[in-house]
């Protein structure tokens, strides 16, 4: 696989008998009590297995590093990677030695004792304040544990931390793991010469969260279909009455400005023509109405059936689709139809490059059961949005050869 900016794939790195530090994203959701932590969804652990297995097969001495939660530079036993190490060992069918600290004499001993093909996991990197501060001493310490550096944690690549950025310049060889390489490969295709029409579907909670993304997309796409609570703000900006719907009243000028720029740049903007309304999130009275008929005491919680048809057709005709942000409150089945329809339309479009970014959108694609039928579901929420804006991600820039 050819990667941009001269980034080397892990398969091309010299790793036999070498100590290889792999920055992985094992930041899994935990359930259970503070004393008896259980792993909720283990898909982030499963995602990094190919890189680890590859290194085991090649006889590398593997040092894994990850954060878990937000311990803010302090040792918090309830955020120990211990349950993660146990699950990883189970999935690999081999031993994973957990160092009881991210750095220090204990960690150095564990790493020094590794034999070819063995795996160590450093304790939660964010137990040390140097990780998020990208502290030079901490970065050098981590670098001293390895000969080769691999980053397979795309979801944290937009952060300049010691394990994602600082340590890399102190290591001789560096490269991208399987997860990272696929992210870079697919997402950079969206920044290049794509097949057209190129459609962006954007939804979710807030215009203010996504305005930079929307602005950047204007320079690349042919059309943008907007849904979710974000659409309410655009519709209000156009003079529609949205009742009790979630609207960012302080962002109406921003929304109008965006619509003006879109028309100057010849980008078609689709907004809902009908919506599913209810008197509350848990109300039983959900029904679809025209966008001109939202009663004052109701709120728009999903796109309506007419809009679904329009968006479905638009997705079907596109040859490149990037989707971020649910079309409605998809966590509630009665407001999930719009989101599921977009996911299915993307999956059914076999001619297009179809990419999903964003935490909730990725969850929606899984919920719709079509995650393996779109080209790519990005593992990084914030990271994928920064990438498609064309911004430089510190964790990726650090991997580039200079
Ligand atoms: P992503 O994580 O994919 O980037 P966001 O975090 O921006 O997406 O938005 C997801 C959230 O937006 C969901 O929790 C969803 O319930 C909410 N949402 C979508 N549509 C609406 C709406 N019409 N009213 C209120 N909330 C909405
Ligand atoms: Mg979200």
XYZ file of C-alpha atoms and ligand atoms in Angstrom:
430
model
C 0.000 0.000 0.000
C 1.452 3.361 -1.029
C 0.971 5.987 1.636
C 1.264 9.735 1.159
C 4.076 11.884 2.548
C 6.531 8.972 2.447
C 4.904 7.229 5.387
C 6.115 3.647 5.745
C 3.665 0.783 6.332
C 4.508 -1.482 9.283
C 4.915 -4.352 6.825
C 7.924 -2.569 5.348
C 9.689 -1.796 8.623
C 12.643 -3.823 9.916
C 11.187 -5.353 13.085
C 12.734 -8.811 13.520
C 14.314 -9.016 16.964
C 13.737 -5.270 17.430
C 11.897 -3.567 20.234
C 8.862 -2.007 18.569
C 6.729 0.543 20.394
C 3.165 0.541 19.084
C 0.862 3.427 20.005
C -2.536 1.742 20.055
C -5.972 3.063 20.965
C -7.218 0.780 23.732
C -9.458 3.483 25.176
C -12.461 1.159 25.498
C -15.686 1.890 27.369
C -15.593 0.356 30.877
C -18.560 -0.867 32.893
C -18.857 -2.366 36.383
C -17.686 -0.963 39.696
C -14.351 0.808 40.272
C -12.998 -2.399 41.847
C -14.353 -4.762 39.226
C -13.999 -3.136 35.833
C -15.513 -4.878 32.811
C -14.941 -4.033 29.168
C -18.042 -2.875 27.292
C -17.379 -2.822 23.561
C -13.974 -4.349 22.720
C -13.889 -3.342 19.059
C -10.926 -0.994 19.590
C -8.915 -3.935 20.944
C -9.996 -6.134 18.052
C -9.027 -3.380 15.586
C -5.331 -3.438 16.514
C -4.926 -7.237 16.448
C -3.647 -7.339 12.824
C -0.716 -5.037 13.640
C 0.148 -6.930 16.816
C -0.151 -10.347 15.129
C 2.034 -9.179 12.263
C 4.737 -8.071 14.713
C 4.496 -11.306 16.710
C 4.905 -13.362 13.524
C 7.933 -11.327 12.530
C 9.562 -11.894 15.913
C 9.463 -8.316 17.186
C 9.600 -7.465 20.882
C 6.398 -5.523 21.232
C 5.801 -2.616 23.608
C 2.224 -1.361 23.504
C 1.225 2.088 24.768
C -2.295 3.524 25.140
C -4.353 5.888 27.207
C -7.612 4.981 28.915
C -10.119 7.620 29.988
C -9.044 10.924 31.519
C -6.870 10.355 34.591
C -5.362 13.841 34.031
C -1.780 12.909 34.777
C -2.545 11.031 37.984
C -2.536 7.346 38.854
C -6.203 6.316 39.034
C -6.494 2.570 39.750
C -10.000 2.467 38.253
C -8.458 3.511 34.923
C -5.789 0.799 34.939
C -5.285 -1.047 31.652
C -5.361 -4.349 33.556
C -8.762 -5.552 32.233
C -7.677 -4.472 28.750
C -4.449 -6.478 29.006
C -6.486 -9.517 30.050
C -8.904 -9.173 27.118
C -6.063 -8.593 24.681
C -4.285 -11.729 25.917
C -7.508 -13.697 25.512
C -8.029 -12.452 21.952
C -4.414 -13.124 20.945
C -4.159 -16.421 22.775
C -0.811 -15.337 24.163
C 0.649 -13.630 27.193
C 0.486 -9.827 27.572
C 2.769 -8.533 30.317
C 1.391 -5.386 31.955
C 4.001 -2.966 33.295
C 2.585 -1.326 36.405
C 3.552 2.168 35.245
C 3.789 3.992 31.913
C 7.462 4.795 32.437
C 10.132 4.261 35.083
C 12.332 1.468 36.400
C 9.522 -1.093 36.430
C 8.540 -0.353 32.855
C 12.199 -0.428 31.756
C 12.655 -3.858 33.360
C 9.542 -5.309 31.680
C 10.655 -3.994 28.298
C 14.267 -5.099 28.798
C 13.203 -8.662 29.632
C 11.099 -9.105 26.477
C 12.047 -11.936 24.152
C 11.300 -12.086 20.409
C 7.551 -12.309 19.782
C 6.607 -11.298 23.339
C 4.203 -8.496 24.163
C 4.295 -5.922 26.946
C 1.665 -3.255 27.631
C 2.681 -0.110 29.479
C 0.213 1.121 32.096
C -2.160 3.968 31.105
C 0.076 6.610 29.488
C -2.092 9.424 30.872
C -1.190 8.367 34.436
C 1.904 10.453 33.674
C 1.414 14.228 33.244
C 4.101 14.206 30.549
C 1.872 12.359 28.086
C -0.708 15.051 27.359
C 1.835 17.836 27.984
C 4.029 16.268 25.283
C 6.889 16.628 27.741
C 10.342 16.067 26.261
C 11.733 13.973 29.132
C 8.724 11.671 29.129
C 8.885 11.398 25.337
C 12.588 10.477 25.518
C 11.857 7.863 28.171
C 9.223 6.213 25.994
C 11.565 6.395 23.005
C 14.311 4.669 25.021
C 12.084 1.564 25.231
C 12.248 0.908 21.492
C 14.213 0.835 18.238
C 11.172 1.252 16.016
C 7.957 3.258 16.431
C 4.575 2.329 14.993
C 1.421 4.397 15.338
C -1.841 2.473 14.988
C -4.013 4.894 16.981
C -5.667 7.084 14.360
C -8.274 8.299 16.871
C -5.618 10.221 18.824
C -3.555 11.347 15.826
C -4.999 14.878 16.055
C -3.385 15.281 19.491
C 0.272 16.228 19.886
C 1.054 14.064 22.908
C 4.321 12.408 23.949
C 3.287 8.996 22.592
C 1.762 10.326 19.359
C 4.214 13.089 18.491
C 7.025 13.906 20.940
C 8.715 10.506 21.142
C 8.758 9.849 17.410
C 11.699 12.093 16.555
C 13.834 10.195 19.079
C 13.287 6.825 17.369
C 15.213 5.588 14.330
C 12.486 3.841 12.319
C 8.833 4.773 12.244
C 5.710 3.745 10.415
C 1.955 3.275 10.348
C 0.120 0.200 11.611
C -2.713 -1.450 9.675
C -5.495 0.714 11.186
C -3.595 3.958 10.682
C -2.519 3.036 7.149
C -6.090 2.304 6.042
C -7.345 5.563 7.551
C -4.658 7.591 5.796
C -5.191 5.746 2.527
C -8.982 6.147 2.364
C -9.291 9.610 3.897
C -6.602 11.059 1.652
C -8.530 9.821 -1.356
C -11.301 12.213 -0.269
C -8.822 15.085 -0.507
C -7.653 14.154 -3.993
C -9.319 13.743 -7.380
C -12.524 11.946 -6.468
C -15.183 10.502 -8.756
C -18.133 12.870 -9.047
C -20.696 13.804 -7.989
C -19.144 14.097 -4.527
C -21.817 14.355 -1.842
C -21.346 15.185 1.826
C -24.116 14.237 4.239
C -23.759 16.231 7.440
C -25.923 16.110 10.543
C -25.640 15.755 14.272
C -26.099 18.058 17.152
C -24.647 21.463 16.377
C -23.675 23.747 13.510
C -21.032 25.267 15.770
C -19.299 21.845 16.172
C -19.093 21.338 12.437
C -18.847 24.738 10.765
C -15.137 24.327 9.945
C -15.870 20.944 8.401
C -18.780 22.370 6.404
C -16.656 25.269 5.180
C -13.833 22.958 4.109
C -16.271 20.642 2.319
C -17.574 23.574 0.240
C -14.281 23.607 -1.647
C -14.462 19.935 -2.544
C -18.004 18.622 -2.861
C -20.771 19.085 -5.416
C -23.603 18.835 -2.909
C -24.250 18.787 0.828
C -27.317 17.161 2.393
C -27.953 18.467 5.895
C -29.967 16.751 8.632
C -30.099 16.398 12.400
C -30.458 19.262 14.821
C -27.996 21.169 12.650
C -30.634 21.384 9.902
C -32.981 23.170 12.338
C -30.581 26.075 12.587
C -30.264 26.369 8.792
C -34.029 26.151 8.349
C -34.611 28.813 10.998
C -32.050 30.973 9.222
C -34.253 30.643 6.130
C -37.280 31.869 8.065
C -38.943 28.554 8.948
C -40.710 28.127 12.293
C -39.309 25.086 14.096
C -41.360 25.165 17.312
C -39.487 23.786 20.305
C -36.768 22.165 18.155
C -33.159 22.448 19.108
C -31.946 25.591 17.285
C -28.727 27.551 17.822
C -30.250 31.005 17.712
C -26.817 32.634 18.036
C -25.610 30.860 14.880
C -28.228 32.071 12.407
C -25.882 34.603 10.802
C -23.235 31.903 10.473
C -25.780 29.615 8.819
C -26.918 32.332 6.362
C -23.326 33.145 5.539
C -22.633 29.472 4.828
C -25.655 29.181 2.510
C -24.518 32.272 0.610
C -20.970 30.866 0.183
C -22.398 27.552 -0.992
C -24.427 29.220 -3.722
C -21.396 31.295 -4.807
C -19.385 28.098 -5.090
C -22.165 26.260 -6.908
C -22.535 23.654 -4.191
C -26.116 22.406 -3.892
C -27.343 22.411 -0.285
C -30.240 20.076 0.526
C -32.284 20.791 3.643
C -35.210 18.763 4.997
C -38.607 19.500 3.434
C -40.380 17.445 6.067
C -39.512 16.278 9.574
C -40.653 13.819 12.213
C -41.924 15.807 15.187
C -42.967 14.961 18.735
C -43.709 16.890 21.914
C -40.646 15.343 23.572
C -37.960 12.714 23.202
C -40.038 10.094 24.965
C -43.456 11.212 23.732
C -45.654 8.701 21.900
C -47.045 11.309 19.501
C -44.343 11.219 16.787
C -45.578 12.096 13.280
C -44.198 13.501 10.041
C -45.134 17.007 8.896
C -44.054 19.456 6.213
C -41.308 21.822 7.295
C -43.888 24.626 7.038
C -46.219 22.973 9.542
C -44.231 22.427 12.739
C -46.512 23.400 15.671
C -45.100 25.748 18.309
C -45.110 23.057 21.027
C -43.367 20.321 18.976
C -39.776 19.549 18.118
C -38.163 18.123 14.953
C -36.310 14.921 15.869
C -35.688 13.226 12.506
C -35.924 13.945 8.792
C -39.313 12.977 7.307
C -40.164 10.358 4.639
C -40.128 12.798 1.706
C -36.677 14.053 2.717
C -35.487 10.470 3.211
C -36.466 9.701 -0.403
C -34.647 12.787 -1.702
C -31.506 12.052 0.319
C -31.597 8.392 -0.685
C -31.732 9.327 -4.379
C -28.932 11.863 -3.919
C -26.734 9.254 -2.214
C -27.532 6.712 -4.951
C -26.426 9.105 -7.723
C -23.204 10.117 -5.999
C -19.859 8.470 -6.793
C -18.173 9.708 -3.627
C -19.987 10.108 -0.299
C -18.664 11.366 3.011
C -21.083 11.187 5.908
C -20.777 12.728 9.349
C -23.534 13.261 11.884
C -26.853 11.450 12.373
C -30.027 12.720 10.662
C -32.038 12.534 13.884
C -32.063 11.313 17.454
C -31.166 7.821 16.208
C -30.607 6.545 19.763
C -34.429 6.381 19.936
C -35.861 3.885 17.428
C -38.771 6.141 16.454
C -36.364 8.872 15.358
C -33.793 6.575 13.717
C -35.356 6.072 10.274
C -33.541 8.953 8.548
C -30.146 7.928 9.883
C -30.664 4.248 9.026
C -31.876 5.173 5.522
C -28.705 7.190 4.825
C -26.539 4.338 6.127
C -28.356 1.792 3.932
C -28.282 4.024 0.845
C -24.520 4.350 1.234
C -24.133 0.589 1.673
C -26.295 -0.073 -1.417
C -24.245 2.263 -3.600
C -21.624 -0.172 -4.854
C -20.239 2.300 -7.394
C -19.211 4.946 -4.896
C -16.404 5.481 -2.432
C -18.429 5.667 0.803
C -16.817 6.934 3.989
C -18.313 7.475 7.433
C -16.608 9.649 10.063
C -17.675 10.659 13.571
C -18.338 8.661 16.713
C -22.133 8.696 16.655
C -22.335 8.211 12.899
C -20.024 5.195 13.110
C -22.255 3.759 15.853
C -25.307 4.358 13.645
C -23.736 2.445 10.749
C -23.081 -0.467 13.086
C -26.649 -0.205 14.413
C -27.936 -0.315 10.822
C -25.894 -3.491 10.277
C -24.054 -2.155 7.224
C -20.590 -1.333 8.591
C -18.933 -3.928 6.334
C -20.755 -2.709 3.213
C -19.439 0.854 3.127
C -15.897 1.516 1.910
C -14.671 2.755 5.262
C -15.917 3.566 8.748
C -13.333 5.794 10.370
C -12.202 4.824 13.856
C -11.473 8.457 14.670
C -14.200 10.986 15.415
C -12.373 14.290 15.793
C -9.338 12.979 13.908
C -11.304 12.083 10.779
C -13.031 15.477 10.737
C -9.692 17.282 11.035
C -8.239 15.088 8.295
C -10.988 15.793 5.780
C -10.598 19.501 6.475
C -7.094 19.066 5.095
C -5.496 19.939 8.440
C -2.142 18.455 9.425
C -2.548 15.874 12.203
C 0.485 15.856 14.537
C 0.415 12.062 14.876
C 0.546 11.631 11.103
C 3.004 14.449 10.439
C 5.383 12.784 12.930
C 5.367 9.594 10.833
C 6.280 11.388 7.620
C 9.873 11.084 6.493
C 11.722 14.369 6.460
P -20.917 12.497 15.344
O -20.485 11.916 16.670
O -21.207 11.427 14.337
O -19.962 13.539 14.842
P -22.635 14.438 16.609
O -21.985 14.178 17.912
O -22.410 15.750 15.961
O -22.325 13.245 15.581
O -24.222 14.353 16.776
C -24.870 13.234 17.321
C -26.007 13.620 18.214
O -26.919 14.507 17.566
C -26.820 12.418 18.614
O -26.714 12.228 20.002
C -28.243 12.756 18.188
O -29.217 12.347 19.125
C -28.212 14.255 18.084
N -29.267 14.749 17.189
C -29.442 14.454 15.894
N -30.551 15.032 15.406
C -31.118 15.707 16.413
C -32.304 16.525 16.546
N -33.120 16.727 15.505
N -32.562 17.060 17.764
C -31.727 16.852 18.803
N -30.599 16.099 18.743
C -30.300 15.535 17.566
Mg -20.678 12.703 18.692
